[in-house]
């Protein structure tokens, strides 16, 4: 029996180290831990969620695939119901970057313990990259996946120092050879362009500062795109 994960969750699942006892925070249907248990990539998982409805869906998936012995359930906010000695790796996927940062901030043991985190933010990625880099974490790897017209990213995060990220890297991550990287950069170049258009007629000191910051990000993104194109030749 297998669960075919969609590309976004597959990307996050592929970053989970083999053999890890996994905590999946905000598990909802528990598809990710169930798929990895069926593939025998992991021996045990904790499926955690803030709300009862999603946790009931997780229980239904685990029952359906005969995995009850290998999954524990926690109704809790973030990592508050999970202790460091029961997991080797943590996944937080499908949430906003600021929520992910708040969950990690409330659980300093995640850093002290040193185990890897697999983070799959849906928004506020600059804020999350910034928070990680200033709070003792380093992004060891970033991957991209496409579902329909939408591109997603996932980070493999470890404890340690990370060289400071440029404004453009905070938005789009560090340049890599990922085949989706060009489309990913185009997306952020377009978004910063729309944001600049949106404030083009506004006045005031704060708008000027915002415009300058966006222009710096956009020009860095354009440089990264050129660099990425040069790597493709
Ligand atoms: C969009 S679903 C993502 C499900 C799955 N992780 C995925 O990526 O497909 C977000 C889930 O996170 C849960 N959630 C939101 N904030 C949370 C928190 N602070 N702690 C635990 N779970 C949370 C929600 O209840 C919801 O089930």
Short mmCIF file of C-alpha atoms and ligand atoms in Angstrom, two decimals:
data_model
loop_
_atom_site.label_atom_id
_atom_site.label_comp_id
_atom_site.label_asym_id
_atom_site.label_seq_id
_atom_site.Cartn_x
_atom_site.Cartn_y
_atom_site.Cartn_z
CA UNK A 1 0.00 0.00 0.00
CA UNK A 2 1.23 3.51 -0.83
CA UNK A 3 0.03 7.07 -0.54
CA UNK A 4 0.90 9.15 -3.61
CA UNK A 5 1.75 12.54 -2.17
CA UNK A 6 1.22 15.63 -4.32
CA UNK A 7 4.44 17.44 -5.33
CA UNK A 8 4.37 19.98 -2.44
CA UNK A 9 4.15 17.34 0.27
CA UNK A 10 6.45 14.97 -1.66
CA UNK A 11 9.12 17.69 -1.66
CA UNK A 12 8.84 18.06 2.13
CA UNK A 13 8.74 14.27 2.66
CA UNK A 14 11.91 13.80 0.61
CA UNK A 15 13.78 16.10 3.02
CA UNK A 16 12.95 13.92 6.05
CA UNK A 17 16.02 11.90 7.11
CA UNK A 18 15.55 8.13 6.82
CA UNK A 19 15.03 6.41 10.17
CA UNK A 20 13.89 9.58 11.98
CA UNK A 21 11.08 9.52 14.52
CA UNK A 22 9.08 12.32 13.00
CA UNK A 23 6.84 14.99 14.52
CA UNK A 24 4.44 16.43 11.93
CA UNK A 25 3.10 19.71 13.30
CA UNK A 26 -0.18 20.85 11.70
CA UNK A 27 -0.64 17.39 10.28
CA UNK A 28 -4.29 17.69 9.16
CA UNK A 29 -4.86 14.43 7.17
CA UNK A 30 -1.48 13.01 8.28
CA UNK A 31 -0.74 12.16 4.67
CA UNK A 32 2.97 12.99 4.97
CA UNK A 33 3.79 10.79 7.99
CA UNK A 34 1.46 8.01 6.75
CA UNK A 35 3.19 7.97 3.34
CA UNK A 36 6.66 7.83 4.93
CA UNK A 37 5.60 5.04 7.31
CA UNK A 38 4.17 3.00 4.40
CA UNK A 39 7.43 3.52 2.49
CA UNK A 40 9.25 2.33 5.65
CA UNK A 41 11.41 5.46 5.50
CA UNK A 42 10.52 6.29 9.12
CA UNK A 43 9.66 3.96 12.02
CA UNK A 44 7.33 6.22 14.06
CA UNK A 45 5.51 9.53 13.86
CA UNK A 46 3.69 11.99 16.08
CA UNK A 47 0.79 13.62 14.24
CA UNK A 48 0.02 16.93 15.95
CA UNK A 49 -2.58 19.57 15.26
CA UNK A 50 -4.07 22.56 16.99
CA UNK A 51 -7.62 21.56 16.13
CA UNK A 52 -9.73 18.49 16.79
CA UNK A 53 -11.21 18.23 13.23
CA UNK A 54 -7.84 17.88 11.46
CA UNK A 55 -6.62 15.47 14.13
CA UNK A 56 -9.72 13.30 13.59
CA UNK A 57 -8.87 13.27 9.87
CA UNK A 58 -5.33 12.21 10.78
CA UNK A 59 -6.71 9.37 12.92
CA UNK A 60 -8.93 8.24 10.00
CA UNK A 61 -5.95 8.10 7.59
CA UNK A 62 -3.80 6.21 10.08
CA UNK A 63 -6.60 3.68 10.73
CA UNK A 64 -7.31 3.25 7.00
CA UNK A 65 -3.68 2.34 6.29
CA UNK A 66 -3.24 0.10 9.36
CA UNK A 67 -0.61 2.33 10.98
CA UNK A 68 -2.15 2.76 14.45
CA UNK A 69 0.78 1.13 16.25
CA UNK A 70 3.23 3.56 14.66
CA UNK A 71 1.53 6.91 15.20
CA UNK A 72 0.84 8.95 18.33
CA UNK A 73 -1.60 11.88 18.20
CA UNK A 74 -1.30 15.23 19.96
CA UNK A 75 -3.89 17.97 20.16
CA UNK A 76 -1.60 20.94 20.84
CA UNK A 77 -0.33 24.33 19.70
CA UNK A 78 2.87 23.84 17.74
CA UNK A 79 5.46 21.79 19.59
CA UNK A 80 4.00 22.39 23.06
CA UNK A 81 2.66 18.83 23.43
CA UNK A 82 5.80 17.13 22.13
CA UNK A 83 8.99 16.47 24.07
CA UNK A 84 12.50 16.52 22.57
CA UNK A 85 13.26 12.89 23.47
CA UNK A 86 10.41 11.46 21.37
CA UNK A 87 11.40 12.85 17.96
CA UNK A 88 14.48 13.14 15.76
CA UNK A 89 13.05 15.48 13.13
CA UNK A 90 10.18 17.94 12.87
CA UNK A 91 8.05 18.84 9.85
CA UNK A 92 5.95 22.01 9.79
CA UNK A 93 4.25 22.26 6.40
CA UNK A 94 1.38 24.16 4.84
CA UNK A 95 1.41 27.14 7.22
CA UNK A 96 2.39 30.80 6.97
CA UNK A 97 6.03 31.63 7.62
CA UNK A 98 5.17 33.82 10.59
CA UNK A 99 3.17 31.01 12.23
CA UNK A 100 6.10 28.63 11.68
CA UNK A 101 8.50 31.15 13.25
CA UNK A 102 6.12 31.61 16.22
CA UNK A 103 5.95 27.83 16.75
CA UNK A 104 9.76 27.56 16.76
CA UNK A 105 10.15 30.61 19.01
CA UNK A 106 7.87 28.97 21.58
CA UNK A 107 9.96 25.76 21.55
CA UNK A 108 13.66 26.62 22.07
CA UNK A 109 14.32 22.87 22.56
CA UNK A 110 13.99 22.45 18.80
CA UNK A 111 17.26 24.38 18.44
CA UNK A 112 18.98 23.10 21.60
CA UNK A 113 18.33 19.49 20.58
CA UNK A 114 19.94 20.15 17.18
CA UNK A 115 17.70 17.86 15.11
CA UNK A 116 16.69 18.87 11.58
CA UNK A 117 13.53 20.80 10.77
CA UNK A 118 11.68 20.51 7.49
CA UNK A 119 9.73 23.73 6.94
CA UNK A 120 7.29 24.31 4.10
CA UNK A 121 5.97 27.89 4.36
CA UNK A 122 3.03 29.04 2.24
CA UNK A 123 3.65 32.78 2.78
CA UNK A 124 5.87 35.29 4.64
CA UNK A 125 9.00 33.51 3.44
CA UNK A 126 11.26 36.60 3.81
CA UNK A 127 10.16 36.91 7.43
CA UNK A 128 10.78 33.20 8.08
CA UNK A 129 14.24 33.18 6.44
CA UNK A 130 15.13 36.30 8.42
CA UNK A 131 13.90 34.79 11.70
CA UNK A 132 15.82 31.55 11.14
CA UNK A 133 19.06 33.32 10.24
CA UNK A 134 18.93 35.54 13.34
CA UNK A 135 17.89 32.79 15.76
CA UNK A 136 20.63 30.21 15.47
CA UNK A 137 19.33 28.24 12.49
CA UNK A 138 20.75 27.76 9.02
CA UNK A 139 18.89 26.76 5.87
CA UNK A 140 20.95 23.80 4.65
CA UNK A 141 18.86 23.20 1.53
CA UNK A 142 15.86 24.70 -0.26
CA UNK A 143 13.78 22.80 -2.77
CA UNK A 144 10.99 23.81 -5.15
CA UNK A 145 7.91 21.99 -6.42
CA UNK A 146 5.10 22.86 -8.80
CA UNK A 147 1.42 21.99 -8.46
CA UNK A 148 -0.56 23.39 -11.38
CA UNK A 149 0.43 27.04 -11.71
CA UNK A 150 1.70 27.33 -8.16
CA UNK A 151 5.30 26.98 -7.03
CA UNK A 152 6.14 25.92 -3.49
CA UNK A 153 9.33 25.83 -1.47
CA UNK A 154 10.55 23.69 1.43
CA UNK A 155 13.60 24.20 3.64
CA UNK A 156 15.83 21.68 5.33
CA UNK A 157 16.93 23.60 8.42
CA UNK A 158 19.75 22.74 10.80
CA UNK A 159 21.19 24.42 13.84
CA UNK A 160 24.12 26.75 13.17
CA UNK A 161 25.32 29.98 11.66
CA UNK A 162 24.22 31.09 8.21
CA UNK A 163 26.02 33.84 6.24
CA UNK A 164 23.76 36.91 6.13
CA UNK A 165 21.19 36.79 3.33
CA UNK A 166 20.88 39.68 0.89
CA UNK A 167 17.44 41.34 0.62
CA UNK A 168 16.78 39.37 -2.60
CA UNK A 169 17.87 36.11 -0.95
CA UNK A 170 15.45 36.77 1.91
CA UNK A 171 12.66 36.85 -0.68
CA UNK A 172 13.69 34.01 -2.99
CA UNK A 173 16.30 31.99 -1.11
CA UNK A 174 19.86 31.42 -2.29
CA UNK A 175 20.47 30.70 -5.95
CA UNK A 176 20.56 27.02 -6.87
CA UNK A 177 20.53 24.82 -9.96
CA UNK A 178 16.94 23.66 -9.31
CA UNK A 179 15.18 23.41 -12.70
CA UNK A 180 12.25 25.41 -11.26
CA UNK A 181 14.54 28.17 -10.01
CA UNK A 182 14.10 30.36 -13.13
CA UNK A 183 10.29 30.30 -12.84
CA UNK A 184 10.56 30.89 -9.08
CA UNK A 185 12.73 34.01 -9.62
CA UNK A 186 10.36 35.25 -12.38
CA UNK A 187 7.48 34.97 -9.92
CA UNK A 188 9.23 37.16 -7.32
CA UNK A 189 10.45 39.63 -9.96
CA UNK A 190 6.81 39.99 -11.10
CA UNK A 191 5.51 40.32 -7.53
CA UNK A 192 8.02 43.03 -6.60
CA UNK A 193 7.19 44.80 -9.88
CA UNK A 194 3.46 44.83 -9.01
CA UNK A 195 4.21 46.03 -5.49
CA UNK A 196 6.31 48.89 -6.91
CA UNK A 197 3.54 49.79 -9.36
CA UNK A 198 1.06 49.76 -6.46
CA UNK A 199 3.01 52.42 -4.55
CA UNK A 200 4.22 54.41 -7.57
CA UNK A 201 1.88 57.35 -6.96
CA UNK A 202 2.00 57.32 -3.16
CA UNK A 203 4.05 59.93 -1.29
CA UNK A 204 5.63 60.16 2.16
CA UNK A 205 8.78 59.09 3.93
CA UNK A 206 7.67 55.55 4.69
CA UNK A 207 6.60 54.98 1.09
CA UNK A 208 9.97 56.22 -0.15
CA UNK A 209 11.77 53.81 2.20
CA UNK A 210 9.48 50.95 1.12
CA UNK A 211 10.06 51.80 -2.56
CA UNK A 212 13.84 51.81 -2.09
CA UNK A 213 13.74 48.48 -0.25
CA UNK A 214 11.58 46.90 -2.97
CA UNK A 215 13.83 48.27 -5.73
CA UNK A 216 16.86 46.74 -4.01
CA UNK A 217 15.11 43.37 -3.73
CA UNK A 218 13.98 43.49 -7.36
CA UNK A 219 17.40 44.40 -8.70
CA UNK A 220 18.96 41.55 -6.65
CA UNK A 221 16.36 39.13 -8.02
CA UNK A 222 17.12 40.22 -11.60
CA UNK A 223 20.85 39.65 -10.97
CA UNK A 224 20.13 36.19 -9.54
CA UNK A 225 18.04 35.37 -12.61
CA UNK A 226 20.95 36.37 -14.90
CA UNK A 227 23.33 34.25 -12.82
CA UNK A 228 20.92 31.29 -12.97
CA UNK A 229 20.57 31.67 -16.77
CA UNK A 230 24.36 31.71 -17.13
CA UNK A 231 24.52 28.41 -15.18
CA UNK A 232 22.04 26.87 -17.64
CA UNK A 233 24.34 27.39 -20.63
C1 LIG B 1 -3.23 23.85 5.56
S1 LIG B 1 -3.09 22.64 6.80
C2 LIG B 1 -1.58 21.84 6.32
C3 LIG B 1 -1.68 20.34 6.46
C4 LIG B 1 -0.41 19.60 6.07
N1 LIG B 1 0.66 19.87 6.99
C5 LIG B 1 -0.01 19.98 4.68
O1 LIG B 1 1.03 20.63 4.52
O2 LIG B 1 -0.73 19.63 3.73
C6 LIG B 1 -2.60 23.54 8.22
C7 LIG B 1 -2.85 22.75 9.50
O3 LIG B 1 -2.09 23.36 10.53
C8 LIG B 1 -2.86 23.38 11.69
N2 LIG B 1 -2.30 24.45 12.54
C9 LIG B 1 -2.36 25.80 12.36
N3 LIG B 1 -1.70 26.43 13.34
C10 LIG B 1 -1.18 25.47 14.15
C11 LIG B 1 -0.41 25.47 15.34
N4 LIG B 1 -0.03 26.62 15.91
N5 LIG B 1 -0.08 24.30 15.91
C12 LIG B 1 -0.48 23.12 15.37
N6 LIG B 1 -1.22 23.04 14.23
C13 LIG B 1 -1.57 24.20 13.64
C14 LIG B 1 -4.28 23.64 11.21
O4 LIG B 1 -5.22 23.23 12.15
C15 LIG B 1 -4.30 22.80 9.92
O5 LIG B 1 -4.73 21.49 10.17
#
